[in-house]
PDB file of N, CA, C, O and CB in Angstrom:
ATOM      1  N   ALA A   1      77.005 176.390 140.078  1.00  0.00           N
ATOM      2  CA  ALA A   1      78.965 176.898 139.910  1.00  0.00           C
ATOM      3  C   ALA A   1      79.551 176.267 138.837  1.00  0.00           C
ATOM      4  O   ALA A   1      80.339 176.893 138.128  1.00  0.00           O
ATOM      5  CB  ALA A   1      80.142 176.360 141.289  1.00  0.00           C
ATOM      6  N   ILE A   2      79.303 175.221 138.637  1.00  0.00           N
ATOM      7  CA  ILE A   2      79.878 174.819 137.395  1.00  0.00           C
ATOM      8  C   ILE A   2      79.707 175.763 136.190  1.00  0.00           C
ATOM      9  O   ILE A   2      80.741 176.041 135.583  1.00  0.00           O
ATOM     10  CB  ILE A   2      79.334 173.553 137.064  1.00  0.00           C
ATOM     11  N   GLN A   3      78.567 176.287 135.764  1.00  0.00           N
ATOM     12  CA  GLN A   3      77.992 176.850 134.924  1.00  0.00           C
ATOM     13  C   GLN A   3      78.915 178.255 135.124  1.00  0.00           C
ATOM     14  O   GLN A   3      79.663 178.782 134.301  1.00  0.00           O
ATOM     15  CB  GLN A   3      76.414 176.795 135.111  1.00  0.00           C
ATOM     16  N   TYR A   4      78.570 178.712 136.631  1.00  0.00           N
ATOM     17  CA  TYR A   4      79.748 180.402 136.471  1.00  0.00           C
ATOM     18  C   TYR A   4      80.955 180.021 136.072  1.00  0.00           C
ATOM     19  O   TYR A   4      81.528 180.697 135.217  1.00  0.00           O
ATOM     20  CB  TYR A   4      80.194 181.406 138.046  1.00  0.00           C
ATOM     21  N   VAL A   5      81.587 178.829 136.633  1.00  0.00           N
ATOM     22  CA  VAL A   5      83.378 178.982 136.237  1.00  0.00           C
ATOM     23  C   VAL A   5      83.312 179.066 134.783  1.00  0.00           C
ATOM     24  O   VAL A   5      84.142 179.789 134.232  1.00  0.00           O
ATOM     25  CB  VAL A   5      84.542 177.491 136.704  1.00  0.00           C
ATOM     26  N   MET A   6      82.145 178.214 133.815  1.00  0.00           N
ATOM     27  CA  MET A   6      82.776 177.980 132.536  1.00  0.00           C
ATOM     28  C   MET A   6      82.287 179.558 131.928  1.00  0.00           C
ATOM     29  O   MET A   6      82.953 180.104 131.049  1.00  0.00           O
ATOM     30  CB  MET A   6      82.141 176.404 131.624  1.00  0.00           C
ATOM     31  N   ASP A   7      81.442 179.996 132.327  1.00  0.00           N
ATOM     32  CA  ASP A   7      80.529 181.413 131.969  1.00  0.00           C
ATOM     33  C   ASP A   7      82.052 182.756 131.748  1.00  0.00           C
ATOM     34  O   ASP A   7      82.238 183.615 130.886  1.00  0.00           O
ATOM     35  CB  ASP A   7      79.088 181.926 133.859  1.00  0.00           C
ATOM     36  N   ASN A   8      82.782 182.392 132.853  1.00  0.00           N
ATOM     37  CA  ASN A   8      83.646 183.701 133.562  1.00  0.00           C
ATOM     38  C   ASN A   8      85.467 183.017 133.453  1.00  0.00           C
ATOM     39  O   ASN A   8      86.220 182.795 134.401  1.00  0.00           O
ATOM     40  CB  ASN A   8      82.953 184.007 135.756  1.00  0.00           C
ATOM     41  N   PRO A   9      85.735 182.828 132.003  1.00  0.00           N
ATOM     42  CA  PRO A   9      87.011 182.415 132.275  1.00  0.00           C
ATOM     43  C   PRO A   9      88.323 183.674 132.392  1.00  0.00           C
ATOM     44  O   PRO A   9      89.529 183.502 132.568  1.00  0.00           O
ATOM     45  CB  PRO A   9      87.253 181.378 131.113  1.00  0.00           C
ATOM     46  N   LYS A  10      87.605 184.850 132.231  1.00  0.00           N
ATOM     47  CA  LYS A  10      88.480 185.913 132.842  1.00  0.00           C
ATOM     48  C   LYS A  10      89.003 185.561 134.454  1.00  0.00           C
ATOM     49  O   LYS A  10      90.056 185.886 135.004  1.00  0.00           O
ATOM     50  CB  LYS A  10      87.571 187.344 132.821  1.00  0.00           C
ATOM     51  N   HIS A  11      88.185 185.003 134.824  1.00  0.00           N
ATOM     52  CA  HIS A  11      88.057 185.085 136.302  1.00  0.00           C
ATOM     53  C   HIS A  11      89.334 183.886 137.220  1.00  0.00           C
ATOM     54  O   HIS A  11      90.130 183.927 138.158  1.00  0.00           O
ATOM     55  CB  HIS A  11      86.216 184.611 136.617  1.00  0.00           C
ATOM     56  N   TYR A  12      88.855 182.982 136.246  1.00  0.00           N
ATOM     57  CA  TYR A  12      89.447 181.990 136.445  1.00  0.00           C
ATOM     58  C   TYR A  12      90.064 180.936 135.582  1.00  0.00           C
ATOM     59  O   TYR A  12      90.358 179.817 136.002  1.00  0.00           O
ATOM     60  CB  TYR A  12      88.828 181.627 137.032  1.00  0.00           C
ATOM     61  N   GLY A  13      90.248 181.350 134.347  1.00  0.00           N
ATOM     62  CA  GLY A  13      90.940 180.729 132.919  1.00  0.00           C
ATOM     63  C   GLY A  13      90.094 179.470 132.764  1.00  0.00           C
ATOM     64  O   GLY A  13      89.278 178.992 133.553  1.00  0.00           O
ATOM     65  N   LYS A  14      90.401 179.134 131.807  1.00  0.00           N
ATOM     66  CA  LYS A  14      89.449 177.758 131.189  1.00  0.00           C
ATOM     67  C   LYS A  14      90.131 176.718 131.872  1.00  0.00           C
ATOM     68  O   LYS A  14      91.251 176.325 131.544  1.00  0.00           O
ATOM     69  CB  LYS A  14      89.462 177.406 129.344  1.00  0.00           C
ATOM     70  N   PRO A  15      89.382 176.212 132.941  1.00  0.00           N
ATOM     71  CA  PRO A  15      89.886 174.293 133.256  1.00  0.00           C
ATOM     72  C   PRO A  15      89.771 173.314 132.740  1.00  0.00           C
ATOM     73  O   PRO A  15      88.823 173.089 131.988  1.00  0.00           O
ATOM     74  CB  PRO A  15      89.479 173.602 134.129  1.00  0.00           C
ATOM     75  N   ASP A  16      90.850 172.326 133.040  1.00  0.00           N
ATOM     76  CA  ASP A  16      90.781 171.578 131.959  1.00  0.00           C
ATOM     77  C   ASP A  16      89.943 170.521 132.716  1.00  0.00           C
ATOM     78  O   ASP A  16      89.428 169.582 132.110  1.00  0.00           O
ATOM     79  CB  ASP A  16      92.191 171.167 131.257  1.00  0.00           C
ATOM     80  N   VAL A  17      89.811 170.694 134.084  1.00  0.00           N
ATOM     81  CA  VAL A  17      88.873 169.568 135.014  1.00  0.00           C
ATOM     82  C   VAL A  17      87.901 170.286 135.750  1.00  0.00           C
ATOM     83  O   VAL A  17      88.223 171.449 135.991  1.00  0.00           O
ATOM     84  CB  VAL A  17      89.739 168.665 136.176  1.00  0.00           C
ATOM     85  N   ILE A  18      86.929 169.958 136.123  1.00  0.00           N
ATOM     86  CA  ILE A  18      86.051 170.243 137.163  1.00  0.00           C
ATOM     87  C   ILE A  18      85.830 169.296 138.023  1.00  0.00           C
ATOM     88  O   ILE A  18      85.293 168.263 137.624  1.00  0.00           O
ATOM     89  CB  ILE A  18      84.955 170.611 136.768  1.00  0.00           C
ATOM     90  N   ILE A  19      86.201 169.446 139.402  1.00  0.00           N
ATOM     91  CA  ILE A  19      85.740 168.221 140.392  1.00  0.00           C
ATOM     92  C   ILE A  19      84.333 168.425 141.367  1.00  0.00           C
ATOM     93  O   ILE A  19      84.391 168.975 142.467  1.00  0.00           O
ATOM     94  CB  ILE A  19      87.052 167.965 141.485  1.00  0.00           C
ATOM     95  N   CYS A  20      83.681 168.149 141.063  1.00  0.00           N
ATOM     96  CA  CYS A  20      82.068 168.657 141.968  1.00  0.00           C
ATOM     97  C   CYS A  20      81.993 167.334 142.808  1.00  0.00           C
ATOM     98  O   CYS A  20      81.751 166.203 142.386  1.00  0.00           O
ATOM     99  CB  CYS A  20      80.247 168.911 140.761  1.00  0.00           C
ATOM    100  N   VAL A  21      82.317 167.829 144.396  1.00  0.00           N
ATOM    101  CA  VAL A  21      81.446 166.534 144.958  1.00  0.00           C
ATOM    102  C   VAL A  21      80.138 166.778 145.441  1.00  0.00           C
ATOM    103  O   VAL A  21      80.032 167.730 146.214  1.00  0.00           O
ATOM    104  CB  VAL A  21      82.104 165.849 146.127  1.00  0.00           C
ATOM    105  N   THR A  22      79.093 166.119 145.155  1.00  0.00           N
ATOM    106  CA  THR A  22      77.728 166.468 145.212  1.00  0.00           C
ATOM    107  C   THR A  22      76.787 165.422 146.021  1.00  0.00           C
ATOM    108  O   THR A  22      77.377 164.342 146.050  1.00  0.00           O
ATOM    109  CB  THR A  22      77.261 166.621 143.784  1.00  0.00           C
ATOM    110  N   ASP A  23      75.600 165.352 146.655  1.00  0.00           N
ATOM    111  CA  ASP A  23      74.471 164.689 146.705  1.00  0.00           C
ATOM    112  C   ASP A  23      73.950 164.219 145.536  1.00  0.00           C
ATOM    113  O   ASP A  23      73.463 163.089 145.518  1.00  0.00           O
ATOM    114  CB  ASP A  23      73.647 165.350 147.257  1.00  0.00           C
ATOM    115  N   GLY A  24      73.975 164.975 144.448  1.00  0.00           N
ATOM    116  CA  GLY A  24      73.456 164.837 143.058  1.00  0.00           C
ATOM    117  C   GLY A  24      72.316 166.087 143.088  1.00  0.00           C
ATOM    118  O   GLY A  24      71.472 166.019 142.195  1.00  0.00           O
ATOM    119  N   GLY A  25      72.245 166.854 143.726  1.00  0.00           N
ATOM    120  CA  GLY A  25      71.138 167.738 143.474  1.00  0.00           C
ATOM    121  C   GLY A  25      71.722 169.053 143.161  1.00  0.00           C
ATOM    122  O   GLY A  25      71.843 170.012 143.924  1.00  0.00           O
ATOM    123  N   THR A  26      72.073 168.955 141.900  1.00  0.00           N
ATOM    124  CA  THR A  26      73.230 169.808 141.458  1.00  0.00           C
ATOM    125  C   THR A  26      72.654 170.068 139.972  1.00  0.00           C
ATOM    126  O   THR A  26      72.339 169.179 139.180  1.00  0.00           O
ATOM    127  CB  THR A  26      74.870 169.002 141.548  1.00  0.00           C
ATOM    128  N   GLY A  27      72.553 171.867 139.680  1.00  0.00           N
ATOM    129  CA  GLY A  27      72.284 171.726 138.378  1.00  0.00           C
ATOM    130  C   GLY A  27      73.611 171.766 136.991  1.00  0.00           C
ATOM    131  O   GLY A  27      74.552 172.513 136.721  1.00  0.00           O
ATOM    132  N   TRP A  28      72.981 170.439 136.356  1.00  0.00           N
ATOM    133  CA  TRP A  28      73.852 170.214 134.888  1.00  0.00           C
ATOM    134  C   TRP A  28      73.599 171.194 134.048  1.00  0.00           C
ATOM    135  O   TRP A  28      72.594 171.698 133.546  1.00  0.00           O
ATOM    136  CB  TRP A  28      73.536 168.912 134.044  1.00  0.00           C
ATOM    137  N   PRO A  29      75.041 171.391 133.998  1.00  0.00           N
ATOM    138  CA  PRO A  29      74.847 172.445 132.143  1.00  0.00           C
ATOM    139  C   PRO A  29      74.539 171.023 131.412  1.00  0.00           C
ATOM    140  O   PRO A  29      74.789 169.884 131.807  1.00  0.00           O
ATOM    141  CB  PRO A  29      76.891 173.563 131.134  1.00  0.00           C
ATOM    142  N   ASP A  30      73.808 171.544 130.013  1.00  0.00           N
ATOM    143  CA  ASP A  30      73.609 170.952 128.925  1.00  0.00           C
ATOM    144  C   ASP A  30      75.172 170.469 128.544  1.00  0.00           C
ATOM    145  O   ASP A  30      75.007 169.348 128.064  1.00  0.00           O
ATOM    146  CB  ASP A  30      72.826 171.913 127.917  1.00  0.00           C
ATOM    147  N   GLU A  31      76.288 170.703 128.530  1.00  0.00           N
ATOM    148  CA  GLU A  31      77.357 170.317 128.082  1.00  0.00           C
ATOM    149  C   GLU A  31      78.227 171.151 128.802  1.00  0.00           C
ATOM    150  O   GLU A  31      78.087 172.067 129.612  1.00  0.00           O
ATOM    151  CB  GLU A  31      77.438 170.321 126.722  1.00  0.00           C
ATOM    152  N   MET A  32      79.418 170.411 128.126  1.00  0.00           N
ATOM    153  CA  MET A  32      80.527 170.960 128.895  1.00  0.00           C
ATOM    154  C   MET A  32      81.379 171.777 127.896  1.00  0.00           C
ATOM    155  O   MET A  32      81.322 171.267 126.777  1.00  0.00           O
ATOM    156  CB  MET A  32      81.382 169.803 129.617  1.00  0.00           C
ATOM    157  N   THR A  33      82.294 173.091 127.959  1.00  0.00           N
ATOM    158  CA  THR A  33      82.986 173.341 127.519  1.00  0.00           C
ATOM    159  C   THR A  33      83.938 172.243 126.818  1.00  0.00           C
ATOM    160  O   THR A  33      84.336 171.244 127.416  1.00  0.00           O
ATOM    161  CB  THR A  33      83.247 174.039 128.229  1.00  0.00           C
ATOM    162  N   LYS A  34      84.349 172.638 125.086  1.00  0.00           N
ATOM    163  CA  LYS A  34      85.405 171.445 124.706  1.00  0.00           C
ATOM    164  C   LYS A  34      86.936 171.749 125.581  1.00  0.00           C
ATOM    165  O   LYS A  34      87.620 172.703 125.953  1.00  0.00           O
ATOM    166  CB  LYS A  34      85.718 171.480 122.767  1.00  0.00           C
ATOM    167  N   GLY A  35      86.934 170.186 125.616  1.00  0.00           N
ATOM    168  CA  GLY A  35      88.599 170.655 126.434  1.00  0.00           C
ATOM    169  C   GLY A  35      88.519 170.475 128.156  1.00  0.00           C
ATOM    170  O   GLY A  35      89.441 170.033 128.843  1.00  0.00           O
ATOM    171  N   THR A  36      87.164 170.937 128.673  1.00  0.00           N
ATOM    172  CA  THR A  36      87.340 170.442 129.802  1.00  0.00           C
ATOM    173  C   THR A  36      86.724 168.942 130.556  1.00  0.00           C
ATOM    174  O   THR A  36      86.087 168.264 129.750  1.00  0.00           O
ATOM    175  CB  THR A  36      87.002 171.453 130.368  1.00  0.00           C
ATOM    176  N   LYS A  37      86.769 168.669 131.194  1.00  0.00           N
ATOM    177  CA  LYS A  37      86.184 167.231 131.786  1.00  0.00           C
ATOM    178  C   LYS A  37      85.191 167.400 133.272  1.00  0.00           C
ATOM    179  O   LYS A  37      85.575 168.122 134.192  1.00  0.00           O
ATOM    180  CB  LYS A  37      87.692 166.159 132.208  1.00  0.00           C
ATOM    181  N   LEU A  38      84.537 167.011 133.303  1.00  0.00           N
ATOM    182  CA  LEU A  38      83.943 167.116 134.409  1.00  0.00           C
ATOM    183  C   LEU A  38      83.903 165.700 135.086  1.00  0.00           C
ATOM    184  O   LEU A  38      83.570 164.745 134.383  1.00  0.00           O
ATOM    185  CB  LEU A  38      82.672 167.734 134.179  1.00  0.00           C
ATOM    186  N   VAL A  39      84.274 165.471 136.629  1.00  0.00           N
ATOM    187  CA  VAL A  39      84.300 164.229 137.319  1.00  0.00           C
ATOM    188  C   VAL A  39      83.477 165.046 138.848  1.00  0.00           C
ATOM    189  O   VAL A  39      83.802 165.940 139.629  1.00  0.00           O
ATOM    190  CB  VAL A  39      86.193 163.436 137.467  1.00  0.00           C
ATOM    191  N   ILE A  40      82.311 164.154 138.680  1.00  0.00           N
ATOM    192  CA  ILE A  40      81.120 163.564 139.925  1.00  0.00           C
ATOM    193  C   ILE A  40      81.547 163.037 140.845  1.00  0.00           C
ATOM    194  O   ILE A  40      81.283 161.846 140.675  1.00  0.00           O
ATOM    195  CB  ILE A  40      80.147 162.565 139.622  1.00  0.00           C
ATOM    196  N   ALA A  41      82.352 163.221 142.268  1.00  0.00           N
ATOM    197  CA  ALA A  41      82.049 162.309 143.533  1.00  0.00           C
ATOM    198  C   ALA A  41      81.149 162.448 143.945  1.00  0.00           C
ATOM    199  O   ALA A  41      80.885 163.436 144.630  1.00  0.00           O
ATOM    200  CB  ALA A  41      82.685 162.307 144.533  1.00  0.00           C
ATOM    201  N   LEU A  42      80.041 161.182 143.595  1.00  0.00           N
ATOM    202  CA  LEU A  42      78.804 161.457 144.253  1.00  0.00           C
ATOM    203  C   LEU A  42      78.344 160.389 145.481  1.00  0.00           C
ATOM    204  O   LEU A  42      78.406 159.163 145.577  1.00  0.00           O
ATOM    205  CB  LEU A  42      77.743 161.482 143.120  1.00  0.00           C
ATOM    206  N   THR A  43      77.807 161.557 146.454  1.00  0.00           N
ATOM    207  CA  THR A  43      77.705 160.909 147.347  1.00  0.00           C
ATOM    208  C   THR A  43      76.130 160.328 147.985  1.00  0.00           C
ATOM    209  O   THR A  43      75.652 160.295 149.119  1.00  0.00           O
ATOM    210  CB  THR A  43      78.438 161.637 148.069  1.00  0.00           C
ATOM    211  N   GLN A  44      75.759 160.015 146.967  1.00  0.00           N
ATOM    212  CA  GLN A  44      74.216 160.052 147.106  1.00  0.00           C
ATOM    213  C   GLN A  44      73.894 159.131 145.756  1.00  0.00           C
ATOM    214  O   GLN A  44      74.739 159.099 144.862  1.00  0.00           O
ATOM    215  CB  GLN A  44      73.468 161.809 147.080  1.00  0.00           C
ATOM    216  N   ASP A  45      72.519 158.306 145.618  1.00  0.00           N
ATOM    217  CA  ASP A  45      72.435 157.831 144.371  1.00  0.00           C
ATOM    218  C   ASP A  45      70.929 158.868 143.825  1.00  0.00           C
ATOM    219  O   ASP A  45      69.855 159.231 144.305  1.00  0.00           O
ATOM    220  CB  ASP A  45      72.296 155.935 144.426  1.00  0.00           C
ATOM    221  N   SER A  46      71.702 159.012 142.543  1.00  0.00           N
ATOM    222  CA  SER A  46      71.369 160.146 141.617  1.00  0.00           C
ATOM    223  C   SER A  46      71.955 160.288 140.319  1.00  0.00           C
ATOM    224  O   SER A  46      73.160 160.065 140.206  1.00  0.00           O
ATOM    225  CB  SER A  46      71.644 161.281 142.207  1.00  0.00           C
ATOM    226  N   CYS A  47      71.293 160.618 139.346  1.00  0.00           N
ATOM    227  CA  CYS A  47      71.441 160.484 137.830  1.00  0.00           C
ATOM    228  C   CYS A  47      72.406 161.602 137.972  1.00  0.00           C
ATOM    229  O   CYS A  47      72.513 162.268 139.002  1.00  0.00           O
ATOM    230  CB  CYS A  47      70.026 160.669 136.721  1.00  0.00           C
ATOM    231  N   THR A  48      73.303 161.831 136.585  1.00  0.00           N
ATOM    232  CA  THR A  48      74.888 162.438 136.438  1.00  0.00           C
ATOM    233  C   THR A  48      74.654 162.122 135.026  1.00  0.00           C
ATOM    234  O   THR A  48      74.261 161.055 134.555  1.00  0.00           O
ATOM    235  CB  THR A  48      76.442 161.630 137.327  1.00  0.00           C
ATOM    236  N   PRO A  49      75.042 163.524 134.250  1.00  0.00           N
ATOM    237  CA  PRO A  49      75.142 163.741 133.391  1.00  0.00           C
ATOM    238  C   PRO A  49      76.085 162.184 132.351  1.00  0.00           C
ATOM    239  O   PRO A  49      76.867 161.360 132.824  1.00  0.00           O
ATOM    240  CB  PRO A  49      75.599 165.116 133.674  1.00  0.00           C
ATOM    241  N   ASP A  50      75.693 162.278 131.206  1.00  0.00           N
ATOM    242  CA  ASP A  50      76.459 161.323 130.666  1.00  0.00           C
ATOM    243  C   ASP A  50      78.078 161.664 129.772  1.00  0.00           C
ATOM    244  O   ASP A  50      78.962 161.046 129.180  1.00  0.00           O
ATOM    245  CB  ASP A  50      75.413 160.706 129.788  1.00  0.00           C
ATOM    246  N   TYR A  51      77.776 162.822 130.096  1.00  0.00           N
ATOM    247  CA  TYR A  51      79.348 163.430 129.686  1.00  0.00           C
ATOM    248  C   TYR A  51      80.635 163.434 130.809  1.00  0.00           C
ATOM    249  O   TYR A  51      81.862 163.481 130.730  1.00  0.00           O
ATOM    250  CB  TYR A  51      79.147 165.110 129.296  1.00  0.00           C
ATOM    251  N   ALA A  52      79.559 163.352 131.973  1.00  0.00           N
ATOM    252  CA  ALA A  52      80.777 163.288 132.920  1.00  0.00           C
ATOM    253  C   ALA A  52      81.174 162.210 133.278  1.00  0.00           C
ATOM    254  O   ALA A  52      80.514 161.192 133.064  1.00  0.00           O
ATOM    255  CB  ALA A  52      80.674 163.869 134.016  1.00  0.00           C
ATOM    256  N   ILE A  53      82.707 162.195 134.097  1.00  0.00           N
ATOM    257  CA  ILE A  53      83.255 160.952 134.949  1.00  0.00           C
ATOM    258  C   ILE A  53      82.385 160.370 136.382  1.00  0.00           C
ATOM    259  O   ILE A  53      82.968 160.938 137.306  1.00  0.00           O
ATOM    260  CB  ILE A  53      84.785 161.450 135.475  1.00  0.00           C
ATOM    261  N   THR A  54      81.513 159.694 136.851  1.00  0.00           N
ATOM    262  CA  THR A  54      80.991 159.388 137.737  1.00  0.00           C
ATOM    263  C   THR A  54      81.843 158.781 138.966  1.00  0.00           C
ATOM    264  O   THR A  54      82.315 157.723 138.547  1.00  0.00           O
ATOM    265  CB  THR A  54      80.138 158.729 137.238  1.00  0.00           C
ATOM    266  N   VAL A  55      82.168 158.953 140.051  1.00  0.00           N
ATOM    267  CA  VAL A  55      82.747 158.570 140.865  1.00  0.00           C
ATOM    268  C   VAL A  55      81.791 158.326 142.038  1.00  0.00           C
ATOM    269  O   VAL A  55      81.449 159.387 142.559  1.00  0.00           O
ATOM    270  CB  VAL A  55      83.738 159.333 140.990  1.00  0.00           C
ATOM    271  N   ARG A  56      81.152 157.004 142.720  1.00  0.00           N
ATOM    272  CA  ARG A  56      80.157 157.019 143.554  1.00  0.00           C
ATOM    273  C   ARG A  56      81.200 156.873 144.967  1.00  0.00           C
ATOM    274  O   ARG A  56      82.261 156.248 144.949  1.00  0.00           O
ATOM    275  CB  ARG A  56      78.945 155.781 143.189  1.00  0.00           C
ATOM    276  N   ILE A  57      80.643 157.590 146.170  1.00  0.00           N
ATOM    277  CA  ILE A  57      81.531 157.544 146.883  1.00  0.00           C
ATOM    278  C   ILE A  57      80.361 157.008 148.379  1.00  0.00           C
ATOM    279  O   ILE A  57      79.346 157.577 148.780  1.00  0.00           O
ATOM    280  CB  ILE A  57      82.486 159.067 146.788  1.00  0.00           C
ATOM    281  N   PRO A  58      80.938 155.908 148.827  1.00  0.00           N
ATOM    282  CA  PRO A  58      80.250 154.736 149.510  1.00  0.00           C
ATOM    283  C   PRO A  58      79.500 155.644 150.791  1.00  0.00           C
ATOM    284  O   PRO A  58      80.183 156.622 151.091  1.00  0.00           O
ATOM    285  CB  PRO A  58      81.500 153.365 150.083  1.00  0.00           C
ATOM    286  N   ASP A  59      78.404 155.522 151.486  1.00  0.00           N
ATOM    287  CA  ASP A  59      78.307 156.165 152.667  1.00  0.00           C
ATOM    288  C   ASP A  59      78.689 154.700 153.623  1.00  0.00           C
ATOM    289  O   ASP A  59      78.101 153.638 153.419  1.00  0.00           O
ATOM    290  CB  ASP A  59      76.679 157.006 152.881  1.00  0.00           C
ATOM    291  N   PRO A  60      79.717 154.860 154.629  1.00  0.00           N
ATOM    292  CA  PRO A  60      80.382 154.036 155.609  1.00  0.00           C
ATOM    293  C   PRO A  60      79.461 153.780 156.350  1.00  0.00           C
ATOM    294  O   PRO A  60      79.310 152.577 156.564  1.00  0.00           O
ATOM    295  CB  PRO A  60      81.468 154.519 156.306  1.00  0.00           C
ATOM    296  N   GLY A  61      78.289 154.927 157.176  1.00  0.00           N
ATOM    297  CA  GLY A  61      76.896 153.852 157.406  1.00  0.00           C
ATOM    298  C   GLY A  61      76.203 152.841 156.994  1.00  0.00           C
ATOM    299  O   GLY A  61      75.877 151.905 157.724  1.00  0.00           O
ATOM    300  N   LYS A  62      75.870 152.963 155.576  1.00  0.00           N
ATOM    301  CA  LYS A  62      75.345 152.020 154.957  1.00  0.00           C
ATOM    302  C   LYS A  62      76.092 150.302 154.240  1.00  0.00           C
ATOM    303  O   LYS A  62      75.840 149.101 154.143  1.00  0.00           O
ATOM    304  CB  LYS A  62      74.868 152.901 154.056  1.00  0.00           C
ATOM    305  N   THR A  63      76.723 150.942 154.032  1.00  0.00           N
ATOM    306  CA  THR A  63      77.728 149.946 153.611  1.00  0.00           C
ATOM    307  C   THR A  63      78.221 148.704 154.667  1.00  0.00           C
ATOM    308  O   THR A  63      78.503 149.108 155.795  1.00  0.00           O
ATOM    309  CB  THR A  63      78.951 150.791 153.242  1.00  0.00           C
ATOM    310  N   LYS A  64      78.382 146.980 154.393  1.00  0.00           N
ATOM    311  CA  LYS A  64      78.237 146.403 155.119  1.00  0.00           C
ATOM    312  C   LYS A  64      80.166 146.141 155.070  1.00  0.00           C
ATOM    313  O   LYS A  64      80.939 146.015 154.120  1.00  0.00           O
ATOM    314  CB  LYS A  64      76.985 145.405 154.886  1.00  0.00           C
ATOM    315  N   GLU A  65      80.412 146.149 156.801  1.00  0.00           N
ATOM    316  CA  GLU A  65      81.723 145.491 156.699  1.00  0.00           C
ATOM    317  C   GLU A  65      82.101 144.578 155.943  1.00  0.00           C
ATOM    318  O   GLU A  65      81.329 143.632 155.792  1.00  0.00           O
ATOM    319  CB  GLU A  65      82.027 145.055 157.601  1.00  0.00           C
ATOM    320  N   GLU A  66      83.681 144.574 155.080  1.00  0.00           N
ATOM    321  CA  GLU A  66      84.270 143.491 154.983  1.00  0.00           C
ATOM    322  C   GLU A  66      84.739 142.446 155.762  1.00  0.00           C
ATOM    323  O   GLU A  66      85.468 142.756 156.705  1.00  0.00           O
ATOM    324  CB  GLU A  66      84.903 143.736 154.569  1.00  0.00           C
ATOM    325  N   VAL A  67      84.484 141.288 155.581  1.00  0.00           N
ATOM    326  CA  VAL A  67      85.302 140.330 156.701  1.00  0.00           C
ATOM    327  C   VAL A  67      86.684 139.571 155.936  1.00  0.00           C
ATOM    328  O   VAL A  67      86.709 139.206 154.760  1.00  0.00           O
ATOM    329  CB  VAL A  67      84.097 138.930 157.340  1.00  0.00           C
ATOM    330  N   ILE A  68      87.488 139.479 156.647  1.00  0.00           N
ATOM    331  CA  ILE A  68      88.318 138.861 155.875  1.00  0.00           C
ATOM    332  C   ILE A  68      89.148 137.844 156.867  1.00  0.00           C
ATOM    333  O   ILE A  68      89.819 138.051 157.877  1.00  0.00           O
ATOM    334  CB  ILE A  68      89.156 139.913 155.094  1.00  0.00           C
ATOM    335  N   GLU A  69      88.789 136.590 156.095  1.00  0.00           N
ATOM    336  CA  GLU A  69      88.951 135.638 157.576  1.00  0.00           C
ATOM    337  C   GLU A  69      90.386 135.105 157.209  1.00  0.00           C
ATOM    338  O   GLU A  69      90.978 134.347 157.976  1.00  0.00           O
ATOM    339  CB  GLU A  69      87.604 134.111 157.869  1.00  0.00           C
TER     340      GLU A  69
END
């Protein structure tokens, strides 16, 4: 989907940022179009490209509850 958006600017315009919510099983492009940032909201442990900004979304079923005393 990321590559499709980058390859079809006549339909979508050139994006400033692409936000991808994924478990990491995404086909990453080799590079981003100049001037376009990629932000990845990652729901599972996975590798992401160095050029992207990656934000880890924790699985509430796997995180310990914080205890405030």
